């Protein structure tokens, strides 16, 4: 089955004023859609290469696969990480884990904000669960697929590609990151941690 662009779990205007409808619609219907198309095209080309027994272009195809599938995975998570009913602070096990591994919610918030703001070029700030050590980590992901901690499962992702915010926030990436905290869907993040730990 080919990859498909998922519907947003809310209307394009639902996250306003924190996320402008026009910016969100282009982000989802154009940018995310392009990663879905790119992932499917790359899978087809890999199939063609296998059928032909010709792996001459394999290095480029593997890189393109990682870029597009990771873009699809991260955007699919990003939409669910946000909610018109979001914001505030996490509760329960997620709150306890954040306190344990970062010291406090405010310190965690500062680290993830800075990891996001300070991405050089295009990328993501990510909260992830690293299963070998059983710890939460913040990752600074470049593009969609570089600078990852292997095996760590992303729980909360902040898209800081310029396409994510430039229409609404122009060059003010820090203002976009600040706004995202107002719409974080903490029950979604907590559910991801609980399922990953199990
Ligand atoms: Mn994006």
Short mmCIF file of C-alpha atoms and ligand atoms in Angstrom, two decimals:
data_model
loop_
_atom_site.label_atom_id
_atom_site.label_comp_id
_atom_site.label_asym_id
_atom_site.label_seq_id
_atom_site.Cartn_x
_atom_site.Cartn_y
_atom_site.Cartn_z
CA UNK A 1 0.00 0.00 0.00
CA UNK A 2 1.32 3.45 -0.86
CA UNK A 3 1.64 6.10 1.82
CA UNK A 4 -1.29 8.49 2.11
CA UNK A 5 -1.63 12.06 3.35
CA UNK A 6 -3.59 11.89 6.62
CA UNK A 7 -6.43 14.29 7.34
CA UNK A 8 -5.73 16.83 10.05
CA UNK A 9 -7.58 16.03 13.30
CA UNK A 10 -8.95 19.62 13.29
CA UNK A 11 -9.85 22.41 10.84
CA UNK A 12 -7.13 24.53 9.31
CA UNK A 13 -8.31 27.53 11.36
CA UNK A 14 -8.57 25.60 14.63
CA UNK A 15 -5.13 26.55 15.94
CA UNK A 16 -5.47 30.29 15.35
CA UNK A 17 -4.13 32.71 16.43
CA UNK A 18 -1.12 30.55 17.25
CA UNK A 19 -1.03 28.95 13.81
CA UNK A 20 -2.61 30.86 10.94
CA UNK A 21 -4.99 28.82 8.77
CA UNK A 22 -3.34 29.75 5.46
CA UNK A 23 0.11 28.79 6.71
CA UNK A 24 -1.16 25.53 8.18
CA UNK A 25 -3.11 24.63 5.02
CA UNK A 26 -0.11 25.11 2.73
CA UNK A 27 2.08 23.23 5.18
CA UNK A 28 -0.24 20.23 5.25
CA UNK A 29 -1.72 20.16 1.74
CA UNK A 30 1.45 21.10 -0.15
CA UNK A 31 4.58 20.41 1.89
CA UNK A 32 3.50 17.28 3.75
CA UNK A 33 1.83 16.02 0.57
CA UNK A 34 5.14 16.37 -1.27
CA UNK A 35 6.89 14.06 1.21
CA UNK A 36 4.14 11.48 0.81
CA UNK A 37 4.50 11.62 -2.97
CA UNK A 38 8.29 11.52 -2.69
CA UNK A 39 8.18 8.46 -0.43
CA UNK A 40 5.90 6.58 -2.83
CA UNK A 41 7.93 7.54 -5.90
CA UNK A 42 11.13 6.43 -4.21
CA UNK A 43 9.64 3.08 -3.21
CA UNK A 44 8.59 2.55 -6.84
CA UNK A 45 12.07 3.38 -8.07
CA UNK A 46 13.58 0.96 -5.55
CA UNK A 47 11.20 -1.71 -6.82
CA UNK A 48 12.26 -0.97 -10.38
CA UNK A 49 15.91 -1.25 -9.38
CA UNK A 50 15.32 -4.64 -7.74
CA UNK A 51 13.37 -5.89 -10.76
CA UNK A 52 16.12 -4.76 -13.12
CA UNK A 53 18.92 -6.01 -10.88
CA UNK A 54 20.49 -2.58 -11.29
CA UNK A 55 21.53 -0.90 -8.05
CA UNK A 56 23.61 1.78 -9.71
CA UNK A 57 21.45 4.57 -8.29
CA UNK A 58 20.96 2.96 -4.90
CA UNK A 59 22.92 5.45 -2.77
CA UNK A 60 20.78 8.34 -3.93
CA UNK A 61 17.56 6.36 -3.60
CA UNK A 62 18.34 5.30 -0.01
CA UNK A 63 19.03 8.91 0.96
CA UNK A 64 15.84 10.07 -0.76
CA UNK A 65 13.86 7.33 0.97
CA UNK A 66 15.15 8.37 4.40
CA UNK A 67 14.36 12.03 3.67
CA UNK A 68 10.82 11.53 2.42
CA UNK A 69 9.63 8.76 4.73
CA UNK A 70 11.04 10.61 7.74
CA UNK A 71 9.32 13.78 6.54
CA UNK A 72 6.03 11.92 6.30
CA UNK A 73 6.47 10.31 9.73
CA UNK A 74 7.38 13.58 11.46
CA UNK A 75 4.59 15.64 9.89
CA UNK A 76 2.02 12.92 10.68
CA UNK A 77 3.14 13.15 14.31
CA UNK A 78 3.35 16.95 14.35
CA UNK A 79 -0.35 17.41 13.51
CA UNK A 80 -1.38 15.04 16.30
CA UNK A 81 1.01 16.68 18.77
CA UNK A 82 -1.02 19.87 18.38
CA UNK A 83 -4.60 20.57 19.46
CA UNK A 84 -6.94 23.56 19.71
CA UNK A 85 -7.47 22.38 23.30
CA UNK A 86 -3.72 22.12 23.93
CA UNK A 87 -1.20 24.04 25.96
CA UNK A 88 -0.47 24.12 29.66
CA UNK A 89 1.70 21.43 31.19
CA UNK A 90 1.79 17.64 31.09
CA UNK A 91 0.49 15.56 33.97
CA UNK A 92 1.05 12.10 35.41
CA UNK A 93 3.85 9.82 34.20
CA UNK A 94 4.98 12.19 31.47
CA UNK A 95 5.33 15.07 33.92
CA UNK A 96 7.25 12.81 36.32
CA UNK A 97 9.57 11.61 33.54
CA UNK A 98 10.28 15.18 32.44
CA UNK A 99 11.09 16.17 36.01
CA UNK A 100 13.36 13.13 36.40
CA UNK A 101 15.35 13.59 33.19
CA UNK A 102 15.40 17.38 32.80
CA UNK A 103 15.03 18.63 36.38
CA UNK A 104 11.80 20.52 35.80
CA UNK A 105 9.25 21.31 33.11
CA UNK A 106 10.62 24.83 32.72
CA UNK A 107 14.16 23.55 32.10
CA UNK A 108 12.85 20.98 29.60
CA UNK A 109 10.83 23.69 27.85
CA UNK A 110 13.89 25.90 27.62
CA UNK A 111 16.02 23.08 26.19
CA UNK A 112 13.49 21.98 23.56
CA UNK A 113 12.79 25.61 22.62
CA UNK A 114 16.47 26.36 22.16
CA UNK A 115 17.11 23.09 20.30
CA UNK A 116 14.34 24.13 17.90
CA UNK A 117 15.34 27.76 17.52
CA UNK A 118 19.02 26.94 17.03
CA UNK A 119 18.62 24.41 14.21
CA UNK A 120 20.97 25.63 11.49
CA UNK A 121 18.87 25.62 8.35
CA UNK A 122 15.95 23.19 8.21
CA UNK A 123 15.02 20.69 10.89
CA UNK A 124 13.08 19.80 13.99
CA UNK A 125 13.29 20.00 17.76
CA UNK A 126 12.28 16.63 19.19
CA UNK A 127 11.49 15.12 22.59
CA UNK A 128 12.20 11.39 22.35
CA UNK A 129 12.28 8.30 24.56
CA UNK A 130 15.57 6.38 24.39
CA UNK A 131 14.74 2.79 25.38
CA UNK A 132 18.24 1.43 26.17
CA UNK A 133 18.76 3.93 28.97
CA UNK A 134 15.04 4.36 29.62
CA UNK A 135 15.40 8.12 29.42
CA UNK A 136 13.90 11.14 27.75
CA UNK A 137 16.20 13.10 25.46
CA UNK A 138 15.92 16.23 23.34
CA UNK A 139 17.17 15.80 19.79
CA UNK A 140 18.04 18.48 17.26
CA UNK A 141 17.14 16.85 13.96
CA UNK A 142 18.53 18.21 10.69
CA UNK A 143 16.31 18.00 7.61
CA UNK A 144 14.05 15.11 8.66
CA UNK A 145 16.55 12.34 9.23
CA UNK A 146 19.96 13.53 10.45
CA UNK A 147 21.46 13.88 13.92
CA UNK A 148 19.16 11.20 15.38
CA UNK A 149 19.76 9.12 18.49
CA UNK A 150 19.34 5.58 17.17
CA UNK A 151 16.36 3.69 18.49
CA UNK A 152 14.93 6.72 20.27
CA UNK A 153 11.18 7.11 19.68
CA UNK A 154 9.94 10.65 19.02
CA UNK A 155 7.13 11.81 21.29
CA UNK A 156 6.83 15.55 20.60
CA UNK A 157 8.15 17.24 17.47
CA UNK A 158 8.45 20.94 16.56
CA UNK A 159 8.83 21.66 12.85
CA UNK A 160 11.17 24.62 12.36
CA UNK A 161 11.60 24.48 8.60
CA UNK A 162 10.92 27.96 7.23
CA UNK A 163 7.90 26.57 5.35
CA UNK A 164 6.34 25.82 8.75
CA UNK A 165 6.15 29.44 9.84
CA UNK A 166 7.39 31.98 7.31
CA UNK A 167 3.98 33.05 5.99
CA UNK A 168 2.76 33.96 9.48
CA UNK A 169 5.90 34.70 11.47
CA UNK A 170 8.34 35.79 8.73
CA UNK A 171 11.85 35.39 10.10
CA UNK A 172 10.74 35.16 13.75
CA UNK A 173 11.31 31.47 14.41
CA UNK A 174 11.48 32.01 18.20
CA UNK A 175 7.97 33.52 18.15
CA UNK A 176 6.66 30.47 16.28
CA UNK A 177 8.26 28.09 18.78
CA UNK A 178 6.79 30.10 21.66
CA UNK A 179 3.36 29.89 20.03
CA UNK A 180 3.56 26.12 19.58
CA UNK A 181 3.69 25.61 23.35
CA UNK A 182 0.15 27.08 23.51
CA UNK A 183 -1.25 24.24 21.41
CA UNK A 184 0.75 21.17 22.50
CA UNK A 185 -1.54 18.17 22.91
CA UNK A 186 -0.07 16.75 26.12
CA UNK A 187 -2.41 13.73 26.30
CA UNK A 188 -1.14 12.72 22.84
CA UNK A 189 2.48 13.05 23.97
CA UNK A 190 1.78 11.15 27.21
CA UNK A 191 0.05 8.36 25.27
CA UNK A 192 3.08 7.97 23.03
CA UNK A 193 5.36 7.65 26.06
CA UNK A 194 3.09 5.07 27.73
CA UNK A 195 2.82 2.95 24.56
CA UNK A 196 6.57 3.16 23.92
CA UNK A 197 7.43 2.08 27.45
CA UNK A 198 5.11 -0.92 27.16
MN1 LIG B 1 7.08 20.92 7.63
#
